[in-house]
C-alpha cells in the first residue's frame, strides 16, 4: 500500500472523527493533516492493526486540541455529514427538518459528556469501531470501553428524558377537562 492509498483509505474516517470531536471544520482539517503527517513519519507499514492505530492517533490529537483550546463549551455548529446526506437524497422537507433536529439534539447531548465518554461514543457510533478496536485505539481494557459507553448512553438518556414532556416519558397526565 502506498501513502496515497493509505490516505485515501482512511481520510474520511479520520476527518469525520475529528469533526465530531472538535465541531469545527478548520480544526478538523488541521488535525486530520497532522494525523497523516504523524502516520507517515512512523513505520506505518509494520503496524498490524493499522485502522485502530490511526484512530488512536486521531483521538489523541483531537483530545490534545480540546484540552489546549477548551473549545468544548463553544461548539454550536451543525453536523455537516447529516446535511450532506439529506441533501443528496430525495426526502420531504418535514423529514429533513426532523432529522436535523434529532442530529442537533444528539450533538448537544454528546457535547455535554466528559471527554473520555465522548471519545468512546464518537469512536463507536461515528467511527463505527468495534469494542475491541476502541479499546486498542484508546489503550484501555474492553471492559472499560463497555462501562464508559454504558455510562455515556445512560447520561444522554437521562438528559433526553428530563427535557421531554411527562406524557412522553410514560407518566400519566391527568388534566381537567
PDB file of C-alpha atoms in Angstrom, residues 13-135:
ATOM      1  CA  UNK A  13     -12.873   8.215   8.822  1.00  0.00           C
ATOM      2  CA  UNK A  14     -10.197  10.425  10.326  1.00  0.00           C
ATOM      3  CA  UNK A  15     -11.861  13.654   9.204  1.00  0.00           C
ATOM      4  CA  UNK A  16     -15.324  12.534  10.364  1.00  0.00           C
ATOM      5  CA  UNK A  17     -13.951  11.609  13.789  1.00  0.00           C
ATOM      6  CA  UNK A  18     -12.073  14.912  14.045  1.00  0.00           C
ATOM      7  CA  UNK A  19     -15.146  16.872  13.035  1.00  0.00           C
ATOM      8  CA  UNK A  20     -17.345  15.125  15.566  1.00  0.00           C
ATOM      9  CA  UNK A  21     -14.840  15.625  18.352  1.00  0.00           C
ATOM     10  CA  UNK A  22     -13.909  19.222  17.534  1.00  0.00           C
ATOM     11  CA  UNK A  23     -17.107  20.598  15.925  1.00  0.00           C
ATOM     12  CA  UNK A  24     -15.092  22.926  13.769  1.00  0.00           C
ATOM     13  CA  UNK A  25     -14.313  22.229  10.125  1.00  0.00           C
ATOM     14  CA  UNK A  26     -10.999  24.095  10.092  1.00  0.00           C
ATOM     15  CA  UNK A  27      -9.764  22.424  13.279  1.00  0.00           C
ATOM     16  CA  UNK A  28     -10.863  19.047  11.890  1.00  0.00           C
ATOM     17  CA  UNK A  29      -8.921  19.631   8.672  1.00  0.00           C
ATOM     18  CA  UNK A  30      -5.838  20.754  10.600  1.00  0.00           C
ATOM     19  CA  UNK A  31      -5.906  17.762  12.931  1.00  0.00           C
ATOM     20  CA  UNK A  32      -6.595  15.403  10.014  1.00  0.00           C
ATOM     21  CA  UNK A  33      -3.499  16.780   8.296  1.00  0.00           C
ATOM     22  CA  UNK A  34      -1.464  16.407  11.490  1.00  0.00           C
ATOM     23  CA  UNK A  35      -2.636  12.812  11.898  1.00  0.00           C
ATOM     24  CA  UNK A  36      -1.378  11.819   8.466  1.00  0.00           C
ATOM     25  CA  UNK A  37       1.881  13.690   8.931  1.00  0.00           C
ATOM     26  CA  UNK A  38       2.367  11.713  12.143  1.00  0.00           C
ATOM     27  CA  UNK A  39       1.423   8.440  10.434  1.00  0.00           C
ATOM     28  CA  UNK A  40       3.775   8.970   7.512  1.00  0.00           C
ATOM     29  CA  UNK A  41       6.678   9.809   9.822  1.00  0.00           C
ATOM     30  CA  UNK A  42       6.260   6.445  11.566  1.00  0.00           C
ATOM     31  CA  UNK A  43       6.921   2.926  10.329  1.00  0.00           C
ATOM     32  CA  UNK A  44       3.243   2.507   9.445  1.00  0.00           C
ATOM     33  CA  UNK A  45       3.855  -0.474   7.147  1.00  0.00           C
ATOM     34  CA  UNK A  46       4.861  -2.535  10.181  1.00  0.00           C
ATOM     35  CA  UNK A  47       1.683  -1.799  12.149  1.00  0.00           C
ATOM     36  CA  UNK A  48      -0.568  -4.853  12.404  1.00  0.00           C
ATOM     37  CA  UNK A  49      -3.895  -3.127  13.164  1.00  0.00           C
ATOM     38  CA  UNK A  50      -3.487  -0.047  11.011  1.00  0.00           C
ATOM     39  CA  UNK A  51      -7.024   1.365  11.331  1.00  0.00           C
ATOM     40  CA  UNK A  52      -7.028   1.161  15.128  1.00  0.00           C
ATOM     41  CA  UNK A  53      -3.560   2.710  15.275  1.00  0.00           C
ATOM     42  CA  UNK A  54      -4.582   5.608  13.022  1.00  0.00           C
ATOM     43  CA  UNK A  55      -7.765   6.180  15.028  1.00  0.00           C
ATOM     44  CA  UNK A  56      -5.750   6.204  18.271  1.00  0.00           C
ATOM     45  CA  UNK A  57      -3.521   8.921  16.805  1.00  0.00           C
ATOM     46  CA  UNK A  58      -6.654  10.771  15.676  1.00  0.00           C
ATOM     47  CA  UNK A  59      -8.291  10.629  19.116  1.00  0.00           C
ATOM     48  CA  UNK A  60      -5.099  11.696  20.858  1.00  0.00           C
ATOM     49  CA  UNK A  61      -4.687  14.674  18.512  1.00  0.00           C
ATOM     50  CA  UNK A  62      -8.334  15.695  18.997  1.00  0.00           C
ATOM     51  CA  UNK A  63      -8.221  15.359  22.775  1.00  0.00           C
ATOM     52  CA  UNK A  64      -4.985  17.345  22.902  1.00  0.00           C
ATOM     53  CA  UNK A  65      -6.540  20.153  20.875  1.00  0.00           C
ATOM     54  CA  UNK A  66      -9.676  20.124  23.037  1.00  0.00           C
ATOM     55  CA  UNK A  67      -7.570  20.423  26.149  1.00  0.00           C
ATOM     56  CA  UNK A  68      -5.427  23.187  24.666  1.00  0.00           C
ATOM     57  CA  UNK A  69      -8.185  25.347  23.285  1.00  0.00           C
ATOM     58  CA  UNK A  70     -11.002  24.342  25.617  1.00  0.00           C
ATOM     59  CA  UNK A  71     -13.353  24.506  22.658  1.00  0.00           C
ATOM     60  CA  UNK A  72     -15.690  22.010  24.236  1.00  0.00           C
ATOM     61  CA  UNK A  73     -18.030  24.734  25.510  1.00  0.00           C
ATOM     62  CA  UNK A  74     -18.242  26.726  22.299  1.00  0.00           C
ATOM     63  CA  UNK A  75     -19.407  24.088  19.855  1.00  0.00           C
ATOM     64  CA  UNK A  76     -22.689  25.095  18.249  1.00  0.00           C
ATOM     65  CA  UNK A  77     -22.163  24.181  14.611  1.00  0.00           C
ATOM     66  CA  UNK A  78     -24.471  21.771  12.827  1.00  0.00           C
ATOM     67  CA  UNK A  79     -23.409  18.253  11.929  1.00  0.00           C
ATOM     68  CA  UNK A  80     -22.049  18.591   8.384  1.00  0.00           C
ATOM     69  CA  UNK A  81     -22.293  14.992   7.300  1.00  0.00           C
ATOM     70  CA  UNK A  82     -26.012  14.773   8.099  1.00  0.00           C
ATOM     71  CA  UNK A  83     -26.665  17.824   5.973  1.00  0.00           C
ATOM     72  CA  UNK A  84     -24.723  16.305   3.089  1.00  0.00           C
ATOM     73  CA  UNK A  85     -26.592  13.023   3.401  1.00  0.00           C
ATOM     74  CA  UNK A  86     -30.034  14.620   3.487  1.00  0.00           C
ATOM     75  CA  UNK A  87     -29.232  16.990   0.639  1.00  0.00           C
ATOM     76  CA  UNK A  88     -28.141  14.071  -1.522  1.00  0.00           C
ATOM     77  CA  UNK A  89     -31.336  12.109  -1.038  1.00  0.00           C
ATOM     78  CA  UNK A  90     -34.879  12.973  -2.047  1.00  0.00           C
ATOM     79  CA  UNK A  91     -36.647  13.385   1.286  1.00  0.00           C
ATOM     80  CA  UNK A  92     -39.557  15.513   2.277  1.00  0.00           C
ATOM     81  CA  UNK A  93     -38.897  18.839   3.969  1.00  0.00           C
ATOM     82  CA  UNK A  94     -40.565  17.528   7.128  1.00  0.00           C
ATOM     83  CA  UNK A  95     -38.250  14.510   7.209  1.00  0.00           C
ATOM     84  CA  UNK A  96     -35.178  16.665   6.694  1.00  0.00           C
ATOM     85  CA  UNK A  97     -36.212  19.047   9.479  1.00  0.00           C
ATOM     86  CA  UNK A  98     -36.927  16.188  11.894  1.00  0.00           C
ATOM     87  CA  UNK A  99     -33.565  14.570  11.116  1.00  0.00           C
ATOM     88  CA  UNK A 100     -31.740  17.864  11.600  1.00  0.00           C
ATOM     89  CA  UNK A 101     -33.481  18.459  14.912  1.00  0.00           C
ATOM     90  CA  UNK A 102     -32.599  14.931  16.036  1.00  0.00           C
ATOM     91  CA  UNK A 103     -28.979  15.468  14.974  1.00  0.00           C
ATOM     92  CA  UNK A 104     -28.827  18.755  16.856  1.00  0.00           C
ATOM     93  CA  UNK A 105     -30.255  17.098  19.971  1.00  0.00           C
ATOM     94  CA  UNK A 106     -27.735  14.254  19.648  1.00  0.00           C
ATOM     95  CA  UNK A 107     -24.971  16.818  19.166  1.00  0.00           C
ATOM     96  CA  UNK A 108     -25.990  18.733  22.315  1.00  0.00           C
ATOM     97  CA  UNK A 109     -26.134  15.553  24.365  1.00  0.00           C
ATOM     98  CA  UNK A 110     -22.788  14.365  23.038  1.00  0.00           C
ATOM     99  CA  UNK A 111     -21.084  17.666  23.813  1.00  0.00           C
ATOM    100  CA  UNK A 112     -22.265  17.580  27.436  1.00  0.00           C
ATOM    101  CA  UNK A 113     -20.335  14.367  28.062  1.00  0.00           C
ATOM    102  CA  UNK A 114     -16.866  14.351  29.616  1.00  0.00           C
ATOM    103  CA  UNK A 115     -14.081  13.911  27.054  1.00  0.00           C
ATOM    104  CA  UNK A 116     -13.434  10.261  27.951  1.00  0.00           C
ATOM    105  CA  UNK A 117     -17.062   9.318  27.435  1.00  0.00           C
ATOM    106  CA  UNK A 118     -17.427  11.453  24.309  1.00  0.00           C
ATOM    107  CA  UNK A 119     -14.378   9.730  22.802  1.00  0.00           C
ATOM    108  CA  UNK A 120     -15.876   6.262  23.279  1.00  0.00           C
ATOM    109  CA  UNK A 121     -19.290   7.264  21.900  1.00  0.00           C
ATOM    110  CA  UNK A 122     -17.707   9.016  18.923  1.00  0.00           C
ATOM    111  CA  UNK A 123     -15.498   6.066  18.047  1.00  0.00           C
ATOM    112  CA  UNK A 124     -18.373   3.592  18.430  1.00  0.00           C
ATOM    113  CA  UNK A 125     -21.161   5.388  16.609  1.00  0.00           C
ATOM    114  CA  UNK A 126     -19.364   7.851  14.344  1.00  0.00           C
ATOM    115  CA  UNK A 127     -16.163   5.922  13.654  1.00  0.00           C
ATOM    116  CA  UNK A 128     -18.072   2.621  13.681  1.00  0.00           C
ATOM    117  CA  UNK A 129     -15.283   0.840  15.555  1.00  0.00           C
ATOM    118  CA  UNK A 130     -15.868  -2.390  17.454  1.00  0.00           C
ATOM    119  CA  UNK A 131     -15.400  -2.537  21.224  1.00  0.00           C
ATOM    120  CA  UNK A 132     -12.025  -4.243  20.723  1.00  0.00           C
ATOM    121  CA  UNK A 133     -10.899  -1.597  18.227  1.00  0.00           C
ATOM    122  CA  UNK A 134     -11.928   1.184  20.610  1.00  0.00           C
ATOM    123  CA  UNK A 135     -10.030  -0.496  23.435  1.00  0.00           C
TER     124      UNK A 135
END
